[in-house]
mmCIF file of C-alpha atoms and ligand atoms in Angstrom:
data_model
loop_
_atom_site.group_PDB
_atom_site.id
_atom_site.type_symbol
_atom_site.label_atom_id
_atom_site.label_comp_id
_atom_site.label_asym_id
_atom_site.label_seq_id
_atom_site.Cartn_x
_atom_site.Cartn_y
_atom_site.Cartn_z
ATOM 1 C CA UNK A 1 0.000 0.000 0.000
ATOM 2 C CA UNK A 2 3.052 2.218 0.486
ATOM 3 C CA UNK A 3 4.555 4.684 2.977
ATOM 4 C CA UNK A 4 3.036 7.581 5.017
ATOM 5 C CA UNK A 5 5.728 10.464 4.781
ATOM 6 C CA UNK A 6 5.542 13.077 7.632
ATOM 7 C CA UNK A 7 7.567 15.835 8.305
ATOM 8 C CA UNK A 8 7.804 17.389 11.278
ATOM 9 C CA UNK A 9 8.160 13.850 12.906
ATOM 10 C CA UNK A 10 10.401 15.172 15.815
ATOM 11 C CA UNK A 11 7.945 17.962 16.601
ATOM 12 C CA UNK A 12 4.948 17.822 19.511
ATOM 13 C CA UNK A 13 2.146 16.855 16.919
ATOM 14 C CA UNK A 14 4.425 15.009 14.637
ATOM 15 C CA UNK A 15 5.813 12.717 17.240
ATOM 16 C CA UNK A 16 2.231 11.579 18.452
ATOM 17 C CA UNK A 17 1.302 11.592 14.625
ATOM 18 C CA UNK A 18 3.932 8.809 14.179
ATOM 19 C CA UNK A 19 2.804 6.841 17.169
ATOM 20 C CA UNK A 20 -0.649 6.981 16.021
ATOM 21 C CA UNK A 21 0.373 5.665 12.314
ATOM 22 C CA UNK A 22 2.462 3.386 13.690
ATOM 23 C CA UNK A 23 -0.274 1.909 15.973
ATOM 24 C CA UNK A 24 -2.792 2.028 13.394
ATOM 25 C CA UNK A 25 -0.816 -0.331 11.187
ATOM 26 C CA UNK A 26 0.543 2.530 8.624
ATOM 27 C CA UNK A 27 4.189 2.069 7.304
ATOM 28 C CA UNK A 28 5.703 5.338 8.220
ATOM 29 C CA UNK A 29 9.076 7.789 6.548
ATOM 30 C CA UNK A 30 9.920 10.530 8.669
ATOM 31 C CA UNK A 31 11.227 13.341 6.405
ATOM 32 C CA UNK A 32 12.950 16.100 8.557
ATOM 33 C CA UNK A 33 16.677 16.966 10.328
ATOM 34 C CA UNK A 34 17.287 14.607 12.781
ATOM 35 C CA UNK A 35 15.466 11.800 12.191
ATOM 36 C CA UNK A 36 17.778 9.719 14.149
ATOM 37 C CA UNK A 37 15.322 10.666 17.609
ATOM 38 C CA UNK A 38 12.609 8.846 15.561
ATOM 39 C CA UNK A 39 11.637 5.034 15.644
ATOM 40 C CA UNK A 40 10.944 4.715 12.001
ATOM 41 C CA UNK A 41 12.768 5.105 8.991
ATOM 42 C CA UNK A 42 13.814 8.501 8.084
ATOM 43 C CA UNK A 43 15.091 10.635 5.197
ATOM 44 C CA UNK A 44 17.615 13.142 6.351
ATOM 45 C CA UNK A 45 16.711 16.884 5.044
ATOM 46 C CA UNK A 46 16.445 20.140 5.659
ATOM 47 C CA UNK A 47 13.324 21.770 4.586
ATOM 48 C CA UNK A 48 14.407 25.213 5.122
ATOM 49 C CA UNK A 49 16.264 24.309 1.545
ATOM 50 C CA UNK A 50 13.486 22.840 -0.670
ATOM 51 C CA UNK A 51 16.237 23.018 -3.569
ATOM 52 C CA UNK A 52 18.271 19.760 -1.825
ATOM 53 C CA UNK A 53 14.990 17.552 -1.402
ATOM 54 C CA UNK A 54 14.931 15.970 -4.562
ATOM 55 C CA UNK A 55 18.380 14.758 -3.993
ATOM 56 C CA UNK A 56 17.074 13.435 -0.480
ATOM 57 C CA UNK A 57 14.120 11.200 -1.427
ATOM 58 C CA UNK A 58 15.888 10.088 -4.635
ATOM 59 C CA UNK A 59 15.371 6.379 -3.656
ATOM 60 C CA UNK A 60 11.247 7.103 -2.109
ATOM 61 C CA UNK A 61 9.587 3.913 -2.599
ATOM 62 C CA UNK A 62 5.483 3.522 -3.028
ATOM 63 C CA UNK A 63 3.564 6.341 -1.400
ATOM 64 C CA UNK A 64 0.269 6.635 0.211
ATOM 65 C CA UNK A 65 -0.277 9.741 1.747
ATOM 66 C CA UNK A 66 2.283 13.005 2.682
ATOM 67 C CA UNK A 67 1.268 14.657 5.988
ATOM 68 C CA UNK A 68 3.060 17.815 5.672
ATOM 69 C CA UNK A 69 3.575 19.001 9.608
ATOM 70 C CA UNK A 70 6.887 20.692 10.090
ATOM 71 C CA UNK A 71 6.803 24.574 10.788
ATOM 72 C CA UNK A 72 8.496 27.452 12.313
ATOM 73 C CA UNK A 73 6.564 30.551 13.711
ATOM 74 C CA UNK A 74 8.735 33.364 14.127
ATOM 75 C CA UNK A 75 7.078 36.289 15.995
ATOM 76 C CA UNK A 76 8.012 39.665 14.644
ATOM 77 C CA UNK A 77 6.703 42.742 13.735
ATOM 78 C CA UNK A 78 6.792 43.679 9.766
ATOM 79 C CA UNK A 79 8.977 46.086 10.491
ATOM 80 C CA UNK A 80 11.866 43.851 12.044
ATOM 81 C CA UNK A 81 11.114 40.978 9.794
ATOM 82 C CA UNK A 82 14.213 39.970 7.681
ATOM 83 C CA UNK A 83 14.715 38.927 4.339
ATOM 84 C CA UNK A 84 15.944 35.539 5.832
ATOM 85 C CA UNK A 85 13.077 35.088 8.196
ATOM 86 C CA UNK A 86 10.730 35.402 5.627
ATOM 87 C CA UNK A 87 12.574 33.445 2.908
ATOM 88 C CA UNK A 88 13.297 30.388 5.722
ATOM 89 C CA UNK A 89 9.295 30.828 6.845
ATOM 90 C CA UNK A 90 8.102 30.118 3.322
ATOM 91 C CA UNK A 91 10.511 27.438 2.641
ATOM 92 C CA UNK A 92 9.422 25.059 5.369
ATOM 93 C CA UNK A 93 6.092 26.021 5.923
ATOM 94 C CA UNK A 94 4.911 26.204 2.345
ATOM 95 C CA UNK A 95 7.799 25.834 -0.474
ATOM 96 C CA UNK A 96 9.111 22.251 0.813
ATOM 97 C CA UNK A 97 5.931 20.646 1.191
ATOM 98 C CA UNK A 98 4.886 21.919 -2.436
ATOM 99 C CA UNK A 99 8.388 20.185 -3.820
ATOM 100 C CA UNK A 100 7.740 17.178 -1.451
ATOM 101 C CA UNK A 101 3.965 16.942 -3.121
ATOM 102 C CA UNK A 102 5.948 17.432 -6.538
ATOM 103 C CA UNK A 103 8.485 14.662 -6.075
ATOM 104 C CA UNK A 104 6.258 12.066 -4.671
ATOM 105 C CA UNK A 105 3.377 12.590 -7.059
ATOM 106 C CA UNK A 106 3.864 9.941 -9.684
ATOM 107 C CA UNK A 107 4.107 7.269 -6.500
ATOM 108 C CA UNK A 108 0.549 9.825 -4.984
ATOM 109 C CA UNK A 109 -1.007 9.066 -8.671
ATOM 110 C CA UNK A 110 0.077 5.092 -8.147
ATOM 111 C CA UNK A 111 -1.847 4.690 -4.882
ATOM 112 C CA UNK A 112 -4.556 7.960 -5.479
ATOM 113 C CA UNK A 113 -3.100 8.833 -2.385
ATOM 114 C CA UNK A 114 -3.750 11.660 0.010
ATOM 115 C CA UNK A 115 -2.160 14.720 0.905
ATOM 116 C CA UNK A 116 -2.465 16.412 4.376
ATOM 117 C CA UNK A 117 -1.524 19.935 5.447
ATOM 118 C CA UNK A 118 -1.097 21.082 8.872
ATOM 119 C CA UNK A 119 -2.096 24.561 8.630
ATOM 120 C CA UNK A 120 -2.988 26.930 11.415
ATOM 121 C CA UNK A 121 -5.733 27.397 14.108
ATOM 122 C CA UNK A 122 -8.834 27.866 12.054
ATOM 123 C CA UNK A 123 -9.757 31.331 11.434
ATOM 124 C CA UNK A 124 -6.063 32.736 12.015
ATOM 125 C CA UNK A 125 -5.735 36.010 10.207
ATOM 126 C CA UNK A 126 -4.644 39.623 10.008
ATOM 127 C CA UNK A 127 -1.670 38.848 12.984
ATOM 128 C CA UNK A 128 0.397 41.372 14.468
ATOM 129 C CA UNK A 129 3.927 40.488 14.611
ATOM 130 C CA UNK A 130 2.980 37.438 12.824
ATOM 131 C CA UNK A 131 3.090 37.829 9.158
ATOM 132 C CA UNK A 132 5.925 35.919 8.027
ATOM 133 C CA UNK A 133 3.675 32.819 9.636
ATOM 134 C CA UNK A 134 0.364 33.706 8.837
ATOM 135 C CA UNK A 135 1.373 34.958 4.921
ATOM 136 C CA UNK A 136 3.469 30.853 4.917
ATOM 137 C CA UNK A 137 -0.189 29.303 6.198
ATOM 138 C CA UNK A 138 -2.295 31.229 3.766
ATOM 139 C CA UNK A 139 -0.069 30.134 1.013
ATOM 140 C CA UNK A 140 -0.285 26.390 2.016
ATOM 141 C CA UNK A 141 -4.277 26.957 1.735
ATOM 142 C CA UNK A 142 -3.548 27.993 -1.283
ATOM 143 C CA UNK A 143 -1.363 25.575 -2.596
ATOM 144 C CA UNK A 144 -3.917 22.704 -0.675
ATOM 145 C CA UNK A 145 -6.941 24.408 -3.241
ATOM 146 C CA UNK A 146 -4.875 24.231 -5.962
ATOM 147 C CA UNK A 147 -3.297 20.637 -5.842
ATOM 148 C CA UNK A 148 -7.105 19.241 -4.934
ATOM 149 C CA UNK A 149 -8.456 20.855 -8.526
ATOM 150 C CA UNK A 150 -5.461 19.571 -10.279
ATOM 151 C CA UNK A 151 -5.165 15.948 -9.247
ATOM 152 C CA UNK A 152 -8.602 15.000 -8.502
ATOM 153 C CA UNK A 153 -8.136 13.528 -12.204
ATOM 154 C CA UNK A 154 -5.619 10.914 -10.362
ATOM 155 C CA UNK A 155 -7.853 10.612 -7.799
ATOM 156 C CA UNK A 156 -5.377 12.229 -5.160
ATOM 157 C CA UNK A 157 -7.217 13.367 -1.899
ATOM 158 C CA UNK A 158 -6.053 16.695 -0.080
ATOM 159 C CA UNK A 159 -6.985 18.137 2.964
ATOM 160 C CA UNK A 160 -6.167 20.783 4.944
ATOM 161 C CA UNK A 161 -6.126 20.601 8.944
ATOM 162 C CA UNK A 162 -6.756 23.891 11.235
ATOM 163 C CA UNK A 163 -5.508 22.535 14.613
ATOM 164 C CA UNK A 164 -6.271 25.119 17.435
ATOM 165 C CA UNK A 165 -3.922 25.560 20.232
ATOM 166 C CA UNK A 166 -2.259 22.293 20.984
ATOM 167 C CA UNK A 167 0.152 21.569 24.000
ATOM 168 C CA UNK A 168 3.315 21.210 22.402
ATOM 169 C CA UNK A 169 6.606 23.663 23.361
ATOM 170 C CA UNK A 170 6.369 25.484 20.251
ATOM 171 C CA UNK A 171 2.547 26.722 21.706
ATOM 172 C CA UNK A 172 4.287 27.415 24.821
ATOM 173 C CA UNK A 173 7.403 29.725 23.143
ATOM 174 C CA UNK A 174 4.281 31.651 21.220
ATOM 175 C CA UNK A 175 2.590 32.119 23.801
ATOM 176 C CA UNK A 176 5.716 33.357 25.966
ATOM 177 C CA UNK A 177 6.637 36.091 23.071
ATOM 178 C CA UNK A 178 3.293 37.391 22.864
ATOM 179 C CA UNK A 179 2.514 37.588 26.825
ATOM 180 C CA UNK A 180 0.101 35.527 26.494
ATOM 181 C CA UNK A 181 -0.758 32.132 29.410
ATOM 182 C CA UNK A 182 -0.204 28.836 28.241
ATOM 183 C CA UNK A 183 -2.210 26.311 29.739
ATOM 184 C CA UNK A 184 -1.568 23.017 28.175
ATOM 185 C CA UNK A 185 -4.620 20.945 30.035
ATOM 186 C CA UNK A 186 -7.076 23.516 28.813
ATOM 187 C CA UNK A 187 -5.359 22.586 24.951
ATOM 188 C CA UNK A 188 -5.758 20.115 22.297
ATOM 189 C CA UNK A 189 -3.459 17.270 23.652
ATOM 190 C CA UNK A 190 -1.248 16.041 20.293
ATOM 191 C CA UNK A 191 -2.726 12.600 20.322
ATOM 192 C CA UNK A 192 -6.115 13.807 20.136
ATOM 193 C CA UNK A 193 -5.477 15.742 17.284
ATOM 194 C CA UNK A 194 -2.748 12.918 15.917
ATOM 195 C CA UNK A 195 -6.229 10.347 16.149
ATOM 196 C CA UNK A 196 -8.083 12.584 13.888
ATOM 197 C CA UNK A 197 -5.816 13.448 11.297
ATOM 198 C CA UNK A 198 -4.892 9.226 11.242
ATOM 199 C CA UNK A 199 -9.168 9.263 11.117
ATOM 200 C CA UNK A 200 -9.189 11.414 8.250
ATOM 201 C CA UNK A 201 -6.017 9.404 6.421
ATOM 202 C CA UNK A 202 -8.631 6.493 6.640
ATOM 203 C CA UNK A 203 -11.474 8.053 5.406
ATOM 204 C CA UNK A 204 -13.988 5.928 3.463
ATOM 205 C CA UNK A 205 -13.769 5.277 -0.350
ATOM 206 C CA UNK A 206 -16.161 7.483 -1.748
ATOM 207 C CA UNK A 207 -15.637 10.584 0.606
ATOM 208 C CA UNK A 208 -13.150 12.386 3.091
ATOM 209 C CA UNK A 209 -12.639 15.635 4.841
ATOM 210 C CA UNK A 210 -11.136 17.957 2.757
ATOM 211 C CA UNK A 211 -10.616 20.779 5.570
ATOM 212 C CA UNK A 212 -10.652 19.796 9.223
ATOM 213 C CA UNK A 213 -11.219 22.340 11.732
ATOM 214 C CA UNK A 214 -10.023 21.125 14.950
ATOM 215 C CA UNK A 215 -10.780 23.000 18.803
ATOM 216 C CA UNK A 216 -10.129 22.494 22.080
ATOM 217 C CA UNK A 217 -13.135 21.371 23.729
ATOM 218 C CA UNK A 218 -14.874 23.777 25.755
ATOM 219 C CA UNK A 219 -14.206 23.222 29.950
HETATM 220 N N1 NAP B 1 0.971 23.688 18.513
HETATM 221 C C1 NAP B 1 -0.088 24.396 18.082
HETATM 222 O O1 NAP B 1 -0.860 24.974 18.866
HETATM 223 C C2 NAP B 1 -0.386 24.490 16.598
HETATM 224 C C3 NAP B 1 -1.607 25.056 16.212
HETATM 225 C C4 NAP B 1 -1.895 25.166 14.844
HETATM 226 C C5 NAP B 1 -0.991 24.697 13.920
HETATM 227 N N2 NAP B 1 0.191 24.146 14.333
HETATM 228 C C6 NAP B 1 1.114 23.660 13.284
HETATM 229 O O2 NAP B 1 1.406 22.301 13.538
HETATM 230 C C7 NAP B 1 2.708 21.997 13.038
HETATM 231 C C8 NAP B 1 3.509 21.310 14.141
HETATM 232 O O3 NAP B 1 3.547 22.170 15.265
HETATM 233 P P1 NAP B 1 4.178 21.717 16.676
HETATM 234 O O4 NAP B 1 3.478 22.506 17.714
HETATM 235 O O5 NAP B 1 4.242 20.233 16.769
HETATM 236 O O6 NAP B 1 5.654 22.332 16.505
HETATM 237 P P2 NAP B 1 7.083 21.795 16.924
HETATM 238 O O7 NAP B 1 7.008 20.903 18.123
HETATM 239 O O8 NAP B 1 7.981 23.014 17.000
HETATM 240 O O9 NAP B 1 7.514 20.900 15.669
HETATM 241 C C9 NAP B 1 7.941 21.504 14.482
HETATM 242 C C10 NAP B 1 8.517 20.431 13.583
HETATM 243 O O10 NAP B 1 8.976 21.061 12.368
HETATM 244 C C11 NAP B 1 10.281 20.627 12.112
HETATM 245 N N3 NAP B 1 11.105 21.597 11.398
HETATM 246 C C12 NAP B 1 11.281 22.902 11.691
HETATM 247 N N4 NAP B 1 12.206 23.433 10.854
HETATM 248 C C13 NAP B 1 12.599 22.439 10.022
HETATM 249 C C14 NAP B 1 13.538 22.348 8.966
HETATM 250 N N5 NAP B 1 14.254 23.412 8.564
HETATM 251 N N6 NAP B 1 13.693 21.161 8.335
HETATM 252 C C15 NAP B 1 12.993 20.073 8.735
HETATM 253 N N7 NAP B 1 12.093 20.085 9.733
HETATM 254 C C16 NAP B 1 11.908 21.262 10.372
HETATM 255 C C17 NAP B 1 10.885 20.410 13.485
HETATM 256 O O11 NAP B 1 12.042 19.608 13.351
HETATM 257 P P3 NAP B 1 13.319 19.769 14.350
HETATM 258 O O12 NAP B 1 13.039 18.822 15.484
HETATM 259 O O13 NAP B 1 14.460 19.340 13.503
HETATM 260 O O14 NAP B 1 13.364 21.204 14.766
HETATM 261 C C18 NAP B 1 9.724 19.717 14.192
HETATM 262 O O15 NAP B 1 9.705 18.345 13.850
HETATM 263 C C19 NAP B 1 3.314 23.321 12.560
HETATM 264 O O16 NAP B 1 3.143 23.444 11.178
HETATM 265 C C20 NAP B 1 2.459 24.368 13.279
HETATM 266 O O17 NAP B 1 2.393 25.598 12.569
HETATM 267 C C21 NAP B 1 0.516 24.025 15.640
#
């Protein structure tokens, strides 16, 4: 049936994301920079250079679905924002998992697979001191529209995911920069959220979620 590539494997969402997979019987590929922390195989890269993946996942075998999950969310204002922040932002968030999608189409088309897209908390929009991340998650919308019109023909399933705040220590750091509290009980725990993205992955036949919107429940 083939692999299920993830990147962002060594992240809080990723690394419950491969546990679920795992558990649910999925063959799993980590794709990401230290893949060595991970219990499944992994392909070394660095997604902050989508020029060098093709070179990485030369040898990708059959393919069933790419969950695209890495991301960085640098927090600063337009007007400190450098040309590298917003060149790396785009790169992981949005230009690697495009060339990812690109290179491990024809094995996609082979198994109509399914793409997934980690985007951000549903609704996210108009940021202060966020742009770089927000502008990187509208794009991968974006690219998540267009790849669903164009492949439908090879029957290639995409969805998007809009996780709300979920305990991991990348939550935590945002919340820190913006002076904002962090609880993590009162947030989406990762395996929650890892359970229904692995729900959507096996989706019936004839239908699937193409956008999940995912919330904390209320306490
Ligand atoms: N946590 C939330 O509340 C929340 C809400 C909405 C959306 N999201 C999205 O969910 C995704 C995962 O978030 P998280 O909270 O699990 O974050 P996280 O713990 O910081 O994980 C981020 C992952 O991205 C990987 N990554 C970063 N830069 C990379 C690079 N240059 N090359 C390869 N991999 C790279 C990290 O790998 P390393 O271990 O090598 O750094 C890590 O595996 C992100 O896209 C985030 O925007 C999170």
């Amino acid at each position: 049936m083939g692999d299920v590539l993830v990147t962002g494997a060594t992240g809080g969402i990723g690394t419950a994301l491969v546990d679920a997979l795992v558990a649910a019987g999925h063959r799993v590929t980590a794709v990401g920079r230290d893949v060595a922390r991970l219990n499944v195989p992994g392909i070394e890269a660095d997604l902050a250079e989508p020029g060098t993946l093709a070179a990485a996942v030369e040898k990708l075998g059959e393919v069933r679905a790419l969950v695209h999950c890495a991301g960085i969310s640098p927090i600063e204002a337009v007007a400190d924002a450098s040309p590298e922040t917003w060149r790396r932002t785009l790169a992981v968030n949005v230009a690697s998992a495009a060339e990812l999608v690109r290179l491990a189409l024809p094995a996609l088309r082979r198994s109509r697979g399914h793409v997934i897209f980690v985007n951000a908390a549903p609704g996210m929009t108009g940021v202060p001191r966020w742009s770089a991340f927000v502008a990187s998650k509208a794009a991968l919308r974006e690219l998540a529209e267009s790849l669903r019109e164009e492949e439908a023909v090879h029957g290639i399933r995409v969805t998007t995911v809009y996780p709300g705040a979920t305990a991991t220590d990348l939550l935590g750091e945002v919340r820190s920069t913006f002076g904002r509290p962090y609880d993590p009980e009162a947030c989406i725990q990762p395996h929650s959220l890892a359970a229904m993205i692995v729900w959507v992955l096996n989706a019936p036949a004839d239908s699937y979620p193409c956008e999940l919107s995912v919330l904390p429940s209320p306490r």
